[in-house]
């Protein structure tokens, strides 16, 4: 199966961002992509650098304007499309939500981000209610997609539960980068950890991993920090953690990668981690901490 990844810089002009996305989605489809994955909160800037109640005006319902716009494009191109939207569920109730559109433009399913960070320049707990849909794969014409979102990518439990429920691949729309005051050594450690943990999910579960990050610098509206330089580095790993493609840090790019879904069956026969799991001894995983 051919998968298109779109790594893009964003501005405050949402209409322009969406038009650029549509151009890039068309490019991926022309190159044979059957599945196209977009980065986290792809319609605009990463607004979580500050806590500002006006930012809630950016949220939209699902179904809503974005699912209508991108659904029409998915239908026109005959592709499955993974979106990442700021969902308005009800007054005062908002989620960071992944939405999968089927080839006919309909909504195949959605996933609400479960793990919500609250760090300097990533004040997501102010905006997003933790997801309540669980770790459920979404069935599509191109396979069972284990869609997770950004901060979820650090949690092996999330990846494992998606795999246990039959996901054929793990997909992570992402918005992560460096704060300007970090040393180069610290930046290298952060990026290395980010790639390593996700490759580990591929290995532990015998599944491909698709991680799509944004790139470019976005200033801090408050001026208290130097803003975030998103580190790009979108990548695809195979079911043994092998890197099938790695994007540059600081460039926009559209790339189509072929994934052999049959490899998961073979890899799980060679490395039968699911067979050997000691599920009788894992009860402690449901606790916050053990002493």
mmCIF file of N, CA, C and O in Angstrom, residues 41-95:
data_model
loop_
_atom_site.group_PDB
_atom_site.id
_atom_site.type_symbol
_atom_site.label_atom_id
_atom_site.label_comp_id
_atom_site.label_asym_id
_atom_site.label_seq_id
_atom_site.Cartn_x
_atom_site.Cartn_y
_atom_site.Cartn_z
ATOM 1 N N UNK A 41 -3.257 19.204 14.046
ATOM 2 C CA UNK A 41 -3.850 20.545 14.014
ATOM 3 C C UNK A 41 -3.388 21.314 12.774
ATOM 4 O O UNK A 41 -2.903 22.448 12.854
ATOM 5 N N UNK A 42 -3.578 20.680 11.616
ATOM 6 C CA UNK A 42 -2.957 21.114 10.373
ATOM 7 C C UNK A 42 -3.551 22.368 9.759
ATOM 8 O O UNK A 42 -2.965 22.947 8.846
ATOM 9 N N UNK A 43 -4.700 22.827 10.238
ATOM 10 C CA UNK A 43 -5.335 23.976 9.598
ATOM 11 C C UNK A 43 -4.710 25.315 9.980
ATOM 12 O O UNK A 43 -4.926 26.311 9.280
ATOM 13 N N UNK A 44 -3.985 25.366 11.088
ATOM 14 C CA UNK A 44 -3.471 26.652 11.536
ATOM 15 C C UNK A 44 -2.183 26.541 12.307
ATOM 16 O O UNK A 44 -1.494 25.519 12.260
ATOM 17 N N UNK A 45 -1.853 27.615 13.026
ATOM 18 C CA UNK A 45 -0.705 27.597 13.908
ATOM 19 C C UNK A 45 -0.972 26.674 15.095
ATOM 20 O O UNK A 45 -2.123 26.377 15.428
ATOM 21 N N UNK A 46 0.117 26.238 15.736
ATOM 22 C CA UNK A 46 -0.019 25.494 16.985
ATOM 23 C C UNK A 46 -0.317 26.529 18.084
ATOM 24 O O UNK A 46 0.596 27.181 18.598
ATOM 25 N N UNK A 47 -1.589 26.686 18.415
ATOM 26 C CA UNK A 47 -2.054 27.782 19.264
ATOM 27 C C UNK A 47 -1.844 27.538 20.750
ATOM 28 O O UNK A 47 -2.117 28.427 21.578
ATOM 29 N N UNK A 48 -1.341 26.369 21.125
ATOM 30 C CA UNK A 48 -1.236 26.004 22.533
ATOM 31 C C UNK A 48 0.007 26.573 23.223
ATOM 32 O O UNK A 48 0.283 26.238 24.381
ATOM 33 N N UNK A 49 0.751 27.453 22.544
ATOM 34 C CA UNK A 49 1.909 28.070 23.192
ATOM 35 C C UNK A 49 1.496 29.012 24.325
ATOM 36 O O UNK A 49 2.301 29.316 25.200
ATOM 37 N N UNK A 50 0.249 29.491 24.277
ATOM 38 C CA UNK A 50 -0.272 30.359 25.338
ATOM 39 C C UNK A 50 -1.671 29.892 25.726
ATOM 40 O O UNK A 50 -2.296 29.109 25.009
ATOM 41 N N UNK A 51 -2.151 30.381 26.846
ATOM 42 C CA UNK A 51 -3.516 30.109 27.293
ATOM 43 C C UNK A 51 -4.365 31.337 26.975
ATOM 44 O O UNK A 51 -4.255 32.371 27.640
ATOM 45 N N UNK A 52 -5.207 31.209 25.966
ATOM 46 C CA UNK A 52 -5.988 32.339 25.471
ATOM 47 C C UNK A 52 -7.386 31.843 25.113
ATOM 48 O O UNK A 52 -7.555 31.047 24.185
ATOM 49 N N UNK A 53 -8.393 32.313 25.829
ATOM 50 C CA UNK A 53 -9.754 31.823 25.583
ATOM 51 C C UNK A 53 -10.256 32.159 24.179
ATOM 52 O O UNK A 53 -11.159 31.489 23.674
ATOM 53 N N UNK A 54 -9.680 33.155 23.534
ATOM 54 C CA UNK A 54 -10.100 33.480 22.166
ATOM 55 C C UNK A 54 -9.781 32.351 21.193
ATOM 56 O O UNK A 54 -10.418 32.240 20.132
ATOM 57 N N UNK A 55 -8.795 31.518 21.540
ATOM 58 C CA UNK A 55 -8.404 30.431 20.647
ATOM 59 C C UNK A 55 -9.497 29.374 20.503
ATOM 60 O O UNK A 55 -9.505 28.615 19.527
ATOM 61 N N UNK A 56 -10.424 29.321 21.454
ATOM 62 C CA UNK A 56 -11.510 28.352 21.321
ATOM 63 C C UNK A 56 -12.388 28.643 20.102
ATOM 64 O O UNK A 56 -13.092 27.762 19.626
ATOM 65 N N UNK A 57 -12.309 29.857 19.593
ATOM 66 C CA UNK A 57 -13.068 30.190 18.386
ATOM 67 C C UNK A 57 -12.570 29.424 17.165
ATOM 68 O O UNK A 57 -13.267 29.357 16.145
ATOM 69 N N UNK A 58 -11.374 28.850 17.252
ATOM 70 C CA UNK A 58 -10.822 28.080 16.141
ATOM 71 C C UNK A 58 -11.451 26.690 16.027
ATOM 72 O O UNK A 58 -11.329 26.036 14.988
ATOM 73 N N UNK A 59 -12.108 26.237 17.086
ATOM 74 C CA UNK A 59 -12.635 24.869 17.104
ATOM 75 C C UNK A 59 -13.843 24.744 16.188
ATOM 76 O O UNK A 59 -14.524 25.724 15.877
ATOM 77 N N UNK A 60 -14.103 23.519 15.767
ATOM 78 C CA UNK A 60 -15.228 23.256 14.870
ATOM 79 C C UNK A 60 -15.866 21.916 15.213
ATOM 80 O O UNK A 60 -15.256 21.055 15.842
ATOM 81 N N UNK A 61 -17.093 21.778 14.784
ATOM 82 C CA UNK A 61 -17.795 20.520 15.010
ATOM 83 C C UNK A 61 -17.308 19.453 14.038
ATOM 84 O O UNK A 61 -16.710 19.742 12.997
ATOM 85 N N UNK A 62 -17.565 18.206 14.409
ATOM 86 C CA UNK A 62 -17.295 17.051 13.543
ATOM 87 C C UNK A 62 -18.567 16.222 13.491
ATOM 88 O O UNK A 62 -18.985 15.695 14.529
ATOM 89 N N UNK A 63 -19.241 16.128 12.335
ATOM 90 C CA UNK A 63 -18.926 16.725 11.035
ATOM 91 C C UNK A 63 -18.971 18.251 11.108
ATOM 92 O O UNK A 63 -19.628 18.825 11.969
ATOM 93 N N UNK A 64 -18.244 18.878 10.142
ATOM 94 C CA UNK A 64 -18.179 20.322 10.115
ATOM 95 C C UNK A 64 -17.448 20.792 8.881
ATOM 96 O O UNK A 64 -17.289 20.037 7.906
ATOM 97 N N UNK A 65 -16.977 22.031 8.880
ATOM 98 C CA UNK A 65 -16.355 22.594 7.685
ATOM 99 C C UNK A 65 -15.173 21.794 7.147
ATOM 100 O O UNK A 65 -15.067 21.574 5.935
ATOM 101 N N UNK A 66 -14.293 21.349 8.033
ATOM 102 C CA UNK A 66 -13.110 20.624 7.551
ATOM 103 C C UNK A 66 -13.458 19.254 6.999
ATOM 104 O O UNK A 66 -12.919 18.836 5.965
ATOM 105 N N UNK A 67 -14.331 18.528 7.684
ATOM 106 C CA UNK A 67 -14.692 17.208 7.158
ATOM 107 C C UNK A 67 -15.436 17.344 5.832
ATOM 108 O O UNK A 67 -15.318 16.479 4.964
ATOM 109 N N UNK A 68 -16.171 18.433 5.662
ATOM 110 C CA UNK A 68 -16.854 18.655 4.392
ATOM 111 C C UNK A 68 -15.859 18.972 3.274
ATOM 112 O O UNK A 68 -15.910 18.380 2.190
ATOM 113 N N UNK A 69 -14.928 19.893 3.556
ATOM 114 C CA UNK A 69 -13.942 20.299 2.554
ATOM 115 C C UNK A 69 -13.034 19.148 2.162
ATOM 116 O O UNK A 69 -12.860 18.836 0.974
ATOM 117 N N UNK A 70 -12.442 18.515 3.169
ATOM 118 C CA UNK A 70 -11.491 17.443 2.887
ATOM 119 C C UNK A 70 -12.207 16.159 2.467
ATOM 120 O O UNK A 70 -11.646 15.344 1.737
ATOM 121 N N UNK A 71 -13.442 15.989 2.918
ATOM 122 C CA UNK A 71 -14.217 14.833 2.464
ATOM 123 C C UNK A 71 -14.487 14.892 0.979
ATOM 124 O O UNK A 71 -14.397 13.874 0.275
ATOM 125 N N UNK A 72 -14.821 16.081 0.473
ATOM 126 C CA UNK A 72 -15.035 16.236 -0.967
ATOM 127 C C UNK A 72 -13.761 15.929 -1.737
ATOM 128 O O UNK A 72 -13.801 15.304 -2.812
ATOM 129 N N UNK A 73 -12.620 16.336 -1.183
ATOM 130 C CA UNK A 73 -11.346 16.069 -1.857
ATOM 131 C C UNK A 73 -11.008 14.577 -1.819
ATOM 132 O O UNK A 73 -10.539 14.012 -2.820
ATOM 133 N N UNK A 74 -11.222 13.934 -0.675
ATOM 134 C CA UNK A 74 -10.971 12.495 -0.576
ATOM 135 C C UNK A 74 -11.811 11.728 -1.582
ATOM 136 O O UNK A 74 -11.336 10.789 -2.242
ATOM 137 N N UNK A 75 -13.073 12.129 -1.727
ATOM 138 C CA UNK A 75 -13.959 11.470 -2.694
ATOM 139 C C UNK A 75 -13.489 11.708 -4.124
ATOM 140 O O UNK A 75 -13.455 10.775 -4.943
ATOM 141 N N UNK A 76 -13.110 12.934 -4.427
ATOM 142 C CA UNK A 76 -12.631 13.254 -5.774
ATOM 143 C C UNK A 76 -11.399 12.438 -6.136
ATOM 144 O O UNK A 76 -11.276 11.918 -7.258
ATOM 145 N N UNK A 77 -10.467 12.292 -5.192
ATOM 146 C CA UNK A 77 -9.195 11.623 -5.455
ATOM 147 C C UNK A 77 -9.244 10.119 -5.182
ATOM 148 O O UNK A 77 -8.319 9.395 -5.560
ATOM 149 N N UNK A 78 -10.284 9.653 -4.496
ATOM 150 C CA UNK A 78 -10.386 8.235 -4.170
ATOM 151 C C UNK A 78 -9.335 7.772 -3.187
ATOM 152 O O UNK A 78 -8.743 6.700 -3.345
ATOM 153 N N UNK A 79 -9.108 8.585 -2.128
ATOM 154 C CA UNK A 79 -8.097 8.249 -1.129
ATOM 155 C C UNK A 79 -8.726 8.221 0.261
ATOM 156 O O UNK A 79 -9.770 8.827 0.506
ATOM 157 N N UNK A 80 -8.046 7.523 1.175
ATOM 158 C CA UNK A 80 -8.367 7.604 2.595
ATOM 159 C C UNK A 80 -7.483 8.696 3.179
ATOM 160 O O UNK A 80 -6.280 8.751 2.902
ATOM 161 N N UNK A 81 -8.070 9.574 3.996
ATOM 162 C CA UNK A 81 -7.369 10.765 4.459
ATOM 163 C C UNK A 81 -7.489 10.876 5.975
ATOM 164 O O UNK A 81 -8.585 10.778 6.532
ATOM 165 N N UNK A 82 -6.335 11.083 6.643
ATOM 166 C CA UNK A 82 -6.310 11.223 8.098
ATOM 167 C C UNK A 82 -6.130 12.699 8.443
ATOM 168 O O UNK A 82 -5.103 13.305 8.128
ATOM 169 N N UNK A 83 -7.152 13.271 9.095
ATOM 170 C CA UNK A 83 -7.141 14.664 9.521
ATOM 171 C C UNK A 83 -6.844 14.763 11.016
ATOM 172 O O UNK A 83 -6.980 13.795 11.763
ATOM 173 N N UNK A 84 -6.476 15.988 11.453
ATOM 174 C CA UNK A 84 -6.282 16.274 12.872
ATOM 175 C C UNK A 84 -6.916 17.620 13.171
ATOM 176 O O UNK A 84 -6.445 18.659 12.702
ATOM 177 N N UNK A 85 -8.000 17.623 13.950
ATOM 178 C CA UNK A 85 -8.825 18.813 14.112
ATOM 179 C C UNK A 85 -9.028 19.187 15.577
ATOM 180 O O UNK A 85 -8.972 18.342 16.471
ATOM 181 N N UNK A 86 -9.283 20.482 15.795
ATOM 182 C CA UNK A 86 -9.678 21.021 17.091
ATOM 183 C C UNK A 86 -11.203 20.905 17.141
ATOM 184 O O UNK A 86 -11.919 21.669 16.501
ATOM 185 N N UNK A 87 -11.689 19.927 17.889
ATOM 186 C CA UNK A 87 -13.107 19.597 17.876
ATOM 187 C C UNK A 87 -13.877 20.358 18.955
ATOM 188 O O UNK A 87 -13.521 20.331 20.136
ATOM 189 N N UNK A 88 -14.965 21.017 18.557
ATOM 190 C CA UNK A 88 -15.920 21.577 19.502
ATOM 191 C C UNK A 88 -17.051 20.571 19.674
ATOM 192 O O UNK A 88 -17.878 20.387 18.783
ATOM 193 N N UNK A 89 -17.073 19.920 20.807
ATOM 194 C CA UNK A 89 -18.080 18.894 21.072
ATOM 195 C C UNK A 89 -19.355 19.504 21.636
ATOM 196 O O UNK A 89 -20.468 19.078 21.310
ATOM 197 N N UNK A 90 -19.171 20.504 22.495
ATOM 198 C CA UNK A 90 -20.292 21.212 23.133
ATOM 199 C C UNK A 90 -19.717 22.499 23.703
ATOM 200 O O UNK A 90 -18.492 22.645 23.803
ATOM 201 N N UNK A 91 -20.547 23.461 24.091
ATOM 202 C CA UNK A 91 -20.001 24.670 24.704
ATOM 203 C C UNK A 91 -19.097 24.340 25.888
ATOM 204 O O UNK A 91 -19.506 23.635 26.820
ATOM 205 N N UNK A 92 -17.860 24.805 25.815
ATOM 206 C CA UNK A 92 -16.907 24.567 26.891
ATOM 207 C C UNK A 92 -16.277 23.191 26.895
ATOM 208 O O UNK A 92 -15.524 22.865 27.825
ATOM 209 N N UNK A 93 -16.542 22.368 25.877
ATOM 210 C CA UNK A 93 -16.007 21.004 25.825
ATOM 211 C C UNK A 93 -15.341 20.779 24.465
ATOM 212 O O UNK A 93 -16.022 20.735 23.435
ATOM 213 N N UNK A 94 -14.028 20.631 24.501
ATOM 214 C CA UNK A 94 -13.234 20.569 23.271
ATOM 215 C C UNK A 94 -12.257 19.402 23.329
ATOM 216 O O UNK A 94 -11.798 19.008 24.396
ATOM 217 N N UNK A 95 -11.928 18.876 22.143
ATOM 218 C CA UNK A 95 -10.989 17.766 22.034
ATOM 219 C C UNK A 95 -9.985 18.018 20.905
ATOM 220 O O UNK A 95 -10.246 18.792 19.980
#
